mmCIF file of C-alpha atoms in Angstrom:
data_model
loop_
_atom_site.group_PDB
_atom_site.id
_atom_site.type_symbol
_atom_site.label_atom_id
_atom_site.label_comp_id
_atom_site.label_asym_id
_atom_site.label_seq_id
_atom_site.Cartn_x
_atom_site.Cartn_y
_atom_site.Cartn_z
ATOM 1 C CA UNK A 1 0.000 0.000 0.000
ATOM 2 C CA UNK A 2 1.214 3.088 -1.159
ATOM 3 C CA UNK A 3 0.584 6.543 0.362
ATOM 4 C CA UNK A 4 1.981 10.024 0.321
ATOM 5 C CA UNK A 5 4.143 11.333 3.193
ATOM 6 C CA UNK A 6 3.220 15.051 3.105
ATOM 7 C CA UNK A 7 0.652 14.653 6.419
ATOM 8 C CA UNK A 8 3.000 11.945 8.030
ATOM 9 C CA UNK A 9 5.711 14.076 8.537
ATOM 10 C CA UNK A 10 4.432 16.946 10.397
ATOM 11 C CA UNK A 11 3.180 14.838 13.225
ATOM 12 C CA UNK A 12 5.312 15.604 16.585
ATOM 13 C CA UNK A 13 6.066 10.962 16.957
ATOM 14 C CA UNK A 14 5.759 10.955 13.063
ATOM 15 C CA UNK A 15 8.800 14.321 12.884
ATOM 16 C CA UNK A 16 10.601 12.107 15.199
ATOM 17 C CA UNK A 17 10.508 9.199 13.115
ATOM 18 C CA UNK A 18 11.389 10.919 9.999
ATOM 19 C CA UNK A 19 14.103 12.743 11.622
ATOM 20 C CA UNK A 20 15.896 9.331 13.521
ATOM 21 C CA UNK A 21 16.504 7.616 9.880
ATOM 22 C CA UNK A 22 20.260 7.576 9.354
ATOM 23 C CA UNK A 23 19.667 9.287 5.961
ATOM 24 C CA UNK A 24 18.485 12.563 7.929
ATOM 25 C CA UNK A 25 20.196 12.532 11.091
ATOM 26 C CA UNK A 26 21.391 16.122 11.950
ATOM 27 C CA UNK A 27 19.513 17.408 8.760
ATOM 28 C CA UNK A 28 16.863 20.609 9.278
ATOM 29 C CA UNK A 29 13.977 18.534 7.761
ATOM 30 C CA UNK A 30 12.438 22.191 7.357
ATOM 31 C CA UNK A 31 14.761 23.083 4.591
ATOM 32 C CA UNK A 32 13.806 20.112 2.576
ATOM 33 C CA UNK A 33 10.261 19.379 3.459
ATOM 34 C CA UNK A 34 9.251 20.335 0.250
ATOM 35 C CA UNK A 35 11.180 17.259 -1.484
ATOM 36 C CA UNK A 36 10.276 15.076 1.777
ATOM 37 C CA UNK A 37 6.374 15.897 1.041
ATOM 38 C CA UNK A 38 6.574 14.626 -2.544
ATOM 39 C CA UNK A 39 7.683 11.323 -1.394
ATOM 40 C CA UNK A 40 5.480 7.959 -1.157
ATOM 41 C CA UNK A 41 5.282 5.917 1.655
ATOM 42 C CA UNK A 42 5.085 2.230 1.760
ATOM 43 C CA UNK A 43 3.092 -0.053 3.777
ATOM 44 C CA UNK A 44 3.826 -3.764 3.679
ATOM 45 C CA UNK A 45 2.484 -6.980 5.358
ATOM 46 C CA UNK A 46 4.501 -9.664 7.113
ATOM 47 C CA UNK A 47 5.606 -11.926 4.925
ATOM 48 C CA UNK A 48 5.326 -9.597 1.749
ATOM 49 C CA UNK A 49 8.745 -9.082 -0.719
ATOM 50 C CA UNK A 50 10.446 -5.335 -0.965
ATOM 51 C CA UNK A 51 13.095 -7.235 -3.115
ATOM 52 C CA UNK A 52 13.839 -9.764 -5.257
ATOM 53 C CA UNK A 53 17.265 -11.061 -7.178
ATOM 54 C CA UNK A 54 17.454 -9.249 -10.652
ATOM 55 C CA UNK A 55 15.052 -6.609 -10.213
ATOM 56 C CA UNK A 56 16.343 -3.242 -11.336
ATOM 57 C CA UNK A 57 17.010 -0.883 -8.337
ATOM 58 C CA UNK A 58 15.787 2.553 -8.750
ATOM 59 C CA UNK A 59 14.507 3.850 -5.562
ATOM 60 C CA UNK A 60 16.045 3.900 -1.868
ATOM 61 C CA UNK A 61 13.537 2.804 1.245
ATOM 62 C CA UNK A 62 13.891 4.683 4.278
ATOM 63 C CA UNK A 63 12.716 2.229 6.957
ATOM 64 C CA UNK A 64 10.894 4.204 9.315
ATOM 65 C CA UNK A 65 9.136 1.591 11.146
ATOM 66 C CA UNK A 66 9.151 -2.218 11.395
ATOM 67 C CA UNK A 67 11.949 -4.807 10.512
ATOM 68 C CA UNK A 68 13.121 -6.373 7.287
ATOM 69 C CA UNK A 69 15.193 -9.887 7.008
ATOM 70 C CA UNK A 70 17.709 -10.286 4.176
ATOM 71 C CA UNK A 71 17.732 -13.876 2.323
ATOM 72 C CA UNK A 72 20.911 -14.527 -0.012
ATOM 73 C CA UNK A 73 19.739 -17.623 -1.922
ATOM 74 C CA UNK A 74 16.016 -18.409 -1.782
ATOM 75 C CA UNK A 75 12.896 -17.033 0.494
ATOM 76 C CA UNK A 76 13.228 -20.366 2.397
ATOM 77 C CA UNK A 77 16.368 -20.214 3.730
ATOM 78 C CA UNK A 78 17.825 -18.610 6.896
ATOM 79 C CA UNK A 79 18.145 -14.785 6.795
ATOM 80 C CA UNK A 80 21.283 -13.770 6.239
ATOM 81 C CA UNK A 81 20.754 -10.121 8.244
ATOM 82 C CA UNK A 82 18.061 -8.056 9.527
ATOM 83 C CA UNK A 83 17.304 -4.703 8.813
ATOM 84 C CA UNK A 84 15.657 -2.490 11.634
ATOM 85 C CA UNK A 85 14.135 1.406 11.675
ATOM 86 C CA UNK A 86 16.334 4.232 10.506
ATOM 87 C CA UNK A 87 18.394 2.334 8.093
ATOM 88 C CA UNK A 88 18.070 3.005 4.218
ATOM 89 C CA UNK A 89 17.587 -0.425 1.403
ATOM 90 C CA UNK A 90 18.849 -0.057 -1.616
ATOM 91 C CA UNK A 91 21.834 2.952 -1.636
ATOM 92 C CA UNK A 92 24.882 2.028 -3.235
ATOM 93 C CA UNK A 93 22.834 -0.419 -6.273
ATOM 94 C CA UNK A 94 20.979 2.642 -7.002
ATOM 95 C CA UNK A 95 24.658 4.317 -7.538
ATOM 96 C CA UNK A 96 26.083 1.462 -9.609
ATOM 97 C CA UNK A 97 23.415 0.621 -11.329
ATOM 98 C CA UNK A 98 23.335 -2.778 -10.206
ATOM 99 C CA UNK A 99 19.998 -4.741 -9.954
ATOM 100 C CA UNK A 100 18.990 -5.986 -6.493
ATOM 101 C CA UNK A 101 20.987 -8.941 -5.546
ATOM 102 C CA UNK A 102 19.312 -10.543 -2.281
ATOM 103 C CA UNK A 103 15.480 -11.188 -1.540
ATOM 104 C CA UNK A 104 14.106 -8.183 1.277
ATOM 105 C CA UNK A 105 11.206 -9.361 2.921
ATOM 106 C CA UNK A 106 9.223 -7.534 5.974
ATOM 107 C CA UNK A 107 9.103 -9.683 8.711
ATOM 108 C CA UNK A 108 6.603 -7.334 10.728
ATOM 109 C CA UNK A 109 4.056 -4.458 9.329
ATOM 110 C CA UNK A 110 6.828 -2.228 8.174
ATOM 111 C CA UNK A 111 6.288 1.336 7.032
ATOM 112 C CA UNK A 112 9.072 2.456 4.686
ATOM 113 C CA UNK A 113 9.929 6.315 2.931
ATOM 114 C CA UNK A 114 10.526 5.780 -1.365
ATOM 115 C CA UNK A 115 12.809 8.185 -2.702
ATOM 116 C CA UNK A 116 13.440 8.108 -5.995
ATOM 117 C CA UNK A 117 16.830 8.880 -7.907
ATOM 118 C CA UNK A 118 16.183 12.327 -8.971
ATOM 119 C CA UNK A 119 14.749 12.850 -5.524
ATOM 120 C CA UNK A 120 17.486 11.644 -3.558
ATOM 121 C CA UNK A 121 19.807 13.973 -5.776
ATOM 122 C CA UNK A 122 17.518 17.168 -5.298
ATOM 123 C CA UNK A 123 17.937 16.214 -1.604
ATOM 124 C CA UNK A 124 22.083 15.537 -1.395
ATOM 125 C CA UNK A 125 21.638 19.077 -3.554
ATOM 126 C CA UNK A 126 19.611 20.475 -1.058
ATOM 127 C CA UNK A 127 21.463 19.596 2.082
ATOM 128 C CA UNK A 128 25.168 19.160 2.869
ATOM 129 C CA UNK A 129 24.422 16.822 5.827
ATOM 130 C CA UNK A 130 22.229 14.543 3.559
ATOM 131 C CA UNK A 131 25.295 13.896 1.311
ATOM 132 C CA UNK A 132 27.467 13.493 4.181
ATOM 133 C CA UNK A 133 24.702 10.886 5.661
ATOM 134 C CA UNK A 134 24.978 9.447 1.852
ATOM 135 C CA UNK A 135 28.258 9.126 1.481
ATOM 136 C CA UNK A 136 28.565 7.539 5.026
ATOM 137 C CA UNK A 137 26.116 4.760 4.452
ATOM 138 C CA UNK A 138 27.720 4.009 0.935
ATOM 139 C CA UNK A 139 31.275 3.753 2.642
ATOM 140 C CA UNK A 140 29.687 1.287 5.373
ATOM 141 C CA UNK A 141 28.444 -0.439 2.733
ATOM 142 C CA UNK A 142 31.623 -1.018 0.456
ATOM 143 C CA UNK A 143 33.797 -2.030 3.819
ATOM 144 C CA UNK A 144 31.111 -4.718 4.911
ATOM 145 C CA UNK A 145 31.432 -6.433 0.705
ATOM 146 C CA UNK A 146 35.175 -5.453 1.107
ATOM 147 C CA UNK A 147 34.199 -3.452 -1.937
ATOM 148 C CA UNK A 148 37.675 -2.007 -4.138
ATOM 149 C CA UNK A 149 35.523 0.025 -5.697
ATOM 150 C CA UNK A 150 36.210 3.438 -4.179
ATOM 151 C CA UNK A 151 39.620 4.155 -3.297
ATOM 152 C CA UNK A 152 40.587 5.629 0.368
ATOM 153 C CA UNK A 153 41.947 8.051 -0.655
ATOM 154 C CA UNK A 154 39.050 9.338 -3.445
ATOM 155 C CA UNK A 155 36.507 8.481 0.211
ATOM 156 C CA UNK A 156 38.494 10.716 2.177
ATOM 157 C CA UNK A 157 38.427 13.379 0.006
ATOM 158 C CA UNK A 158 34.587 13.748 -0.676
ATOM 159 C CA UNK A 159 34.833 13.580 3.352
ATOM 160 C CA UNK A 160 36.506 16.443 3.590
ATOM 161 C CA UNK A 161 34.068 18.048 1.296
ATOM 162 C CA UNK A 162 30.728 17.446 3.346
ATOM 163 C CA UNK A 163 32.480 18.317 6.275
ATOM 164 C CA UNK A 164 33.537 21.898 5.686
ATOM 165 C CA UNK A 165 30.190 22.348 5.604
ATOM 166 C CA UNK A 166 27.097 23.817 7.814
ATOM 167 C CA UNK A 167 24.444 20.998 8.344
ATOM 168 C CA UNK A 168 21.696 23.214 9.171
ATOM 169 C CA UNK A 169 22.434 26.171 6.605
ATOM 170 C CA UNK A 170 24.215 24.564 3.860
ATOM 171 C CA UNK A 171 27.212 27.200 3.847
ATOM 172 C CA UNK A 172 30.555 26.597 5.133
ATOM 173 C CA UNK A 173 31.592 26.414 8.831
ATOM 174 C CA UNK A 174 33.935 27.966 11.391
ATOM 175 C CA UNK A 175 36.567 25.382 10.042
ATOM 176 C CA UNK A 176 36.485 25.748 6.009
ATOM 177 C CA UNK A 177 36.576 29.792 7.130
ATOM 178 C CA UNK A 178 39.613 29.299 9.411
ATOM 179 C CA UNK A 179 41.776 27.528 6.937
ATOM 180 C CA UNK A 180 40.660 29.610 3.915
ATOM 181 C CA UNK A 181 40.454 33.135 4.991
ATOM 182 C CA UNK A 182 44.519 32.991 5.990
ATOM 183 C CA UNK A 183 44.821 31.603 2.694
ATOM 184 C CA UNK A 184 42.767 34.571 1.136
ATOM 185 C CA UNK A 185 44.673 36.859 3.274
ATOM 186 C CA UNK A 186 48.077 35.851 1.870
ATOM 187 C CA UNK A 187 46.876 36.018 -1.222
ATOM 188 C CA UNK A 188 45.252 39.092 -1.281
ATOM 189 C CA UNK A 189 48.583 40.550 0.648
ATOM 190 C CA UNK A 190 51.154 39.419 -2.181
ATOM 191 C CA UNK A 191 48.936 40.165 -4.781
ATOM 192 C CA UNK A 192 48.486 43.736 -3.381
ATOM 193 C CA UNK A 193 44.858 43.587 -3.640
ATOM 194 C CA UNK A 194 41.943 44.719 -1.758
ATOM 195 C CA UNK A 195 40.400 42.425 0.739
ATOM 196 C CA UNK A 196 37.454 42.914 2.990
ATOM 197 C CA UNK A 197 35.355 41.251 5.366
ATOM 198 C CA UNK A 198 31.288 41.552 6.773
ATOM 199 C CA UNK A 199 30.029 39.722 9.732
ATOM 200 C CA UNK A 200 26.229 39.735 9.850
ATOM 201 C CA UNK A 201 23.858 38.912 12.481
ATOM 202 C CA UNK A 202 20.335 38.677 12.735
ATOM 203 C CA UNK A 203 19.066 41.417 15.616
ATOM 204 C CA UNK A 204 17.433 40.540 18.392
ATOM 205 C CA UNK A 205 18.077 36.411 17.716
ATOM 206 C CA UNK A 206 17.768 35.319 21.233
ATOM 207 C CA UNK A 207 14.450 36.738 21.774
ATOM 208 C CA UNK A 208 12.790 35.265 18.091
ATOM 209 C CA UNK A 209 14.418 31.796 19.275
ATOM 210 C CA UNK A 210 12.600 32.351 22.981
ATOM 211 C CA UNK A 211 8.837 33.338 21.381
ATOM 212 C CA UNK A 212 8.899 30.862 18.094
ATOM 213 C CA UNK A 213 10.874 27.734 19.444
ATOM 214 C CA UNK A 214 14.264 26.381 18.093
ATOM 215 C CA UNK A 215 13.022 24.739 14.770
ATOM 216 C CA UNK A 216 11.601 28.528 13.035
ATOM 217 C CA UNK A 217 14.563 30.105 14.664
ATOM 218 C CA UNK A 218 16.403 26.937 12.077
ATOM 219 C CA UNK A 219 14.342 27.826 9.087
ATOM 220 C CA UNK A 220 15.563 31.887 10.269
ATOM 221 C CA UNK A 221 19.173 31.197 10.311
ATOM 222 C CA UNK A 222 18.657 28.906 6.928
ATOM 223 C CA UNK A 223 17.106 31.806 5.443
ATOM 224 C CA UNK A 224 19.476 34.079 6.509
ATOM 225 C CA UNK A 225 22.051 32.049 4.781
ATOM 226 C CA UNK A 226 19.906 31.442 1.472
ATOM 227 C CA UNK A 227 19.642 35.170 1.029
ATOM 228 C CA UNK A 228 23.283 36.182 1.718
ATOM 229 C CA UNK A 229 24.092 33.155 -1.053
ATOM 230 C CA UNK A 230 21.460 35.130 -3.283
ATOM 231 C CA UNK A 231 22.915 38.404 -3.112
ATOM 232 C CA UNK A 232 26.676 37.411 -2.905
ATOM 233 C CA UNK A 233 29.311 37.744 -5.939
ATOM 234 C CA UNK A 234 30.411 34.635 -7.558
ATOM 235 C CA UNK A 235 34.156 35.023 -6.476
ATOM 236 C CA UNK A 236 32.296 36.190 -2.260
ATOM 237 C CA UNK A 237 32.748 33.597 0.322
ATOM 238 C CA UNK A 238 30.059 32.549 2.779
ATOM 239 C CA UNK A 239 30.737 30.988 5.624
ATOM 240 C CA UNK A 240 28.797 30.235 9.429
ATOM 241 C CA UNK A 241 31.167 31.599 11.963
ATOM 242 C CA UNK A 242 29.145 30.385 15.144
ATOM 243 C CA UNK A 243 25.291 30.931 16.669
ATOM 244 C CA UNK A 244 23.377 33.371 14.590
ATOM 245 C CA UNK A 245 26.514 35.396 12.842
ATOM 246 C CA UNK A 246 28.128 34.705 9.371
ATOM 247 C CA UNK A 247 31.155 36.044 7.731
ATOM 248 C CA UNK A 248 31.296 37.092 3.900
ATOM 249 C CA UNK A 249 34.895 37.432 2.660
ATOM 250 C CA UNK A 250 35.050 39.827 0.237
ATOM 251 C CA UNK A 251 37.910 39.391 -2.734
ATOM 252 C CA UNK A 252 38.574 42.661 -4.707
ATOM 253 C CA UNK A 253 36.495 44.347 -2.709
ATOM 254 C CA UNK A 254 37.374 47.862 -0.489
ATOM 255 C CA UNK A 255 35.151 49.015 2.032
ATOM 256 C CA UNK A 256 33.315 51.317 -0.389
ATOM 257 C CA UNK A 257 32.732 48.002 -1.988
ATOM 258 C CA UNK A 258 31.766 46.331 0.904
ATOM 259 C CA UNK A 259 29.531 48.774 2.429
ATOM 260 C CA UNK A 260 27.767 48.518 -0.870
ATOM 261 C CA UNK A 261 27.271 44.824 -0.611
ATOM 262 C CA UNK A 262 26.019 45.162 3.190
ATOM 263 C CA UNK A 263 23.287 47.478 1.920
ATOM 264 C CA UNK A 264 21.910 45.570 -0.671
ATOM 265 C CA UNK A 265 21.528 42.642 2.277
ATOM 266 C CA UNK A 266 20.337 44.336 4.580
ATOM 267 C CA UNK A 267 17.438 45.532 2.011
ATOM 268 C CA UNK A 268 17.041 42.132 0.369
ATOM 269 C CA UNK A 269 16.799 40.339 4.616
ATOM 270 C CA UNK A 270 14.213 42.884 5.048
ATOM 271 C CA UNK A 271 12.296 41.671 2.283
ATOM 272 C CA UNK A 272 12.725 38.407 2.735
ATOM 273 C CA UNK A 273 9.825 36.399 4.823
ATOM 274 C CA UNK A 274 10.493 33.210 7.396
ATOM 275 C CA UNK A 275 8.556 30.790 5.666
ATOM 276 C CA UNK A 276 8.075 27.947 7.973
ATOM 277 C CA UNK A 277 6.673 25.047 5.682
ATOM 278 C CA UNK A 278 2.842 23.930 6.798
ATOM 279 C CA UNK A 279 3.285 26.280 9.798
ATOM 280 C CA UNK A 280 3.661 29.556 9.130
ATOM 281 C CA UNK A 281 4.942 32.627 7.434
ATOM 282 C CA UNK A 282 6.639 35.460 9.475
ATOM 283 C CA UNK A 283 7.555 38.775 8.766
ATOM 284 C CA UNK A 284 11.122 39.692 7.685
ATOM 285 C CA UNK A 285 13.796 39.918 10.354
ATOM 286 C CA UNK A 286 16.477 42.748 10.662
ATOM 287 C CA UNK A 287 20.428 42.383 10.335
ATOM 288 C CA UNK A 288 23.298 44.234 11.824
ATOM 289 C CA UNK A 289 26.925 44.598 9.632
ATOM 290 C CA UNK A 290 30.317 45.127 10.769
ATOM 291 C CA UNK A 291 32.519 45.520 7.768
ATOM 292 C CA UNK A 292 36.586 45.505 8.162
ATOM 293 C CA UNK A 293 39.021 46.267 5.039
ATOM 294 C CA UNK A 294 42.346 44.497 5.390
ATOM 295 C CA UNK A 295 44.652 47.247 5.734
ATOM 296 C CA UNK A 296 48.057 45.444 6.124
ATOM 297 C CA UNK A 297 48.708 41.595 6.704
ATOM 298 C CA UNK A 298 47.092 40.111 9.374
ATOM 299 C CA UNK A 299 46.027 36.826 10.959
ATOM 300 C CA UNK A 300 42.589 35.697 10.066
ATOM 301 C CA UNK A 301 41.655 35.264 13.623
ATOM 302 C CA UNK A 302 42.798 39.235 13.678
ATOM 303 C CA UNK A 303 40.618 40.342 11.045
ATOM 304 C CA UNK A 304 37.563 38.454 12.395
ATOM 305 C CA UNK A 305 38.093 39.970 16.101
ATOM 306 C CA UNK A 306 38.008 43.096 14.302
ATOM 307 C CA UNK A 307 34.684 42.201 11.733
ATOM 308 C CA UNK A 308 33.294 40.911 15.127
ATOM 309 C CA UNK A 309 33.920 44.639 17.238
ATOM 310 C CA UNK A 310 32.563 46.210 14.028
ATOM 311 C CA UNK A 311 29.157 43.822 14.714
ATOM 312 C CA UNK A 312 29.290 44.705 18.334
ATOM 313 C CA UNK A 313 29.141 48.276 17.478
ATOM 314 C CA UNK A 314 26.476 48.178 15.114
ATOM 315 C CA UNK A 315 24.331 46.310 17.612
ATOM 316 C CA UNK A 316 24.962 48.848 20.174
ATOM 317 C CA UNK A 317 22.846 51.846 17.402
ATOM 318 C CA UNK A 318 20.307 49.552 18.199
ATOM 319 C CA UNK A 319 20.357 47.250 15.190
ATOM 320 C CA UNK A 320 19.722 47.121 11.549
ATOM 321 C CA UNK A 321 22.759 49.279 11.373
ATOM 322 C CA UNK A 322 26.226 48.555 9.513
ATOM 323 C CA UNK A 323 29.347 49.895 11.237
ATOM 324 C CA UNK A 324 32.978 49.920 10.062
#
């Protein structure tokens, strides 16, 4: 029995369900309940098949509840493993193309998520802590079939990728920022070329997270990030420094150039609603700016105690305010 997820994943046990698969742990389902809500859901009876031995693989089942046994050779014989909630069916065949190699059969009522190819893409698209979930399960995977399909050092790499990066926004985190703005720095330094640096903050964060709850003051912070991505330069850098504030590194740019970026964000956040999928919509929050030019070399850490004071100090006019 087939039915569509978009009411099953707003319930409060239903949320928790969704959110304990090991596809979407650490994931804001917020951000992509959209693509969640165009999903099926599966219902099968004890006894009934998921899989069979040369069917084609084209969709990946979330187990959300119940428990599936594995059989290598024939329906009859011992399962070879058991499959319980949270874990995913079907990952790495849909990569390689490879049609299903073992019978799955439920062994209770088991309710299971279908995601599709071009759905799971939209989502590892959509989410950095998806594909890191992805990637994750497909390495477990190749290690228990002692697989020599990916290389270490190819694994380690995409690793690396997914985790310079912000599960709940999507940008980059404190540690990509660390390691690239002394990079930038240096290269903005020998190259003799302007350099700048905005820290933004959404005013008056702590009191929206207080009177909405933690999950809008997510989908706030996501937004936040989705807009500054929106209004940035190709060759800008967006990273989440910690807690509500971000830092945009700004190549070429003086702080003529930089105040003019900081006023086209602050007009595009104020335009900008919260809009908190099958909950609500709310208004458009404020931002504050402090915006530093590099002057002469300094440490990152420098520049960003520096972009930080500049936030302070915009804060203290009360908000909605950029400061230098």
């Amino acid at each position: 029995m087939s039915t569509n997820i978009a009411a099953y994943v707003t319930g409060n046990s239903d949320h928790a369900e969704i959110s304990g698969l090991d596809l979407f742990k650490s994931v804001n389902l917020l951000s992509i309940h959209e693509l969640l809500s165009t999903c099926p859901m599966l219902v099968l009876e004890a006894g009934e098949t998921l899989a069979a031995p040369g069917e084609p693989n084209q969709v990946v089942h979330l187990l959300l509840r119940g428990r599936l046994h594995v059989h290598q050779d024939s329906l009859e014989s011992e399962p070879t493993s058991t499959i319980e909630s949270g874990k995913c069916v079907g990952v790495l065949p849909l990569f390689d193309r490879r049609p299903c190699s073992q019978y799955v059969v439920a062994n209770q009522e088991s309710r299971l998520l279908v995601v599709d190819e071009d759905r799971l893409m939209e989502l590892i698209n959509s989410s950095h802590a998806v594909a890191r979930n992805v990637l994750c399960t497909v390495m477990q995977e190749l290690r228990q079939q002692g697989s020599p399909e990916l290389e270490q050092k190819d694994l380690q790499e995409k690793y690396q990728r997914v985790s310079s990066t912000d599960d709940l926004t999507g940008v980059h985190n404190r540690r990509w920022l660390d390691e690239m703005l002394t990079r930038q720095i240096m290269r903005s330094a020998t190259a003799q070329q302007a350099l700048s640096v905005a820290m933004v903050a959404l005013d008056n964060f702590k009191e929206f997270n207080n009177d909405f709850g933690k999950n809008i003051g997510d989908q706030a912070l996501y937004t936040l990030a989705q807009t500054i991505m929106k209004n940035a330069r190709p060759t800008d850098l967006t990273a989440r420094y910690e807690g509500n504030r971000f830092v945009m590194v700004l190549p070429g740019s003086n702080v003529d150039g930089a105040r003019h970026f900081a006023a086209r964000l602050r007009e595009a956040v104020g335009e900008t609603n919260i809009v908190v999928p099958d909950q609500c919509i709310l208004p458009p929050m404020t931002i504050s700016l402090g915006i530093v030019e590099l002057k002469a070399f300094v440490s990152a850490e420098g520049i960003l105690l520096d972009a930080a004071a500049a936030l302070a100090r915009a804060r203290d006019k009360g908000g909605n305010w950029v400061s230098e």
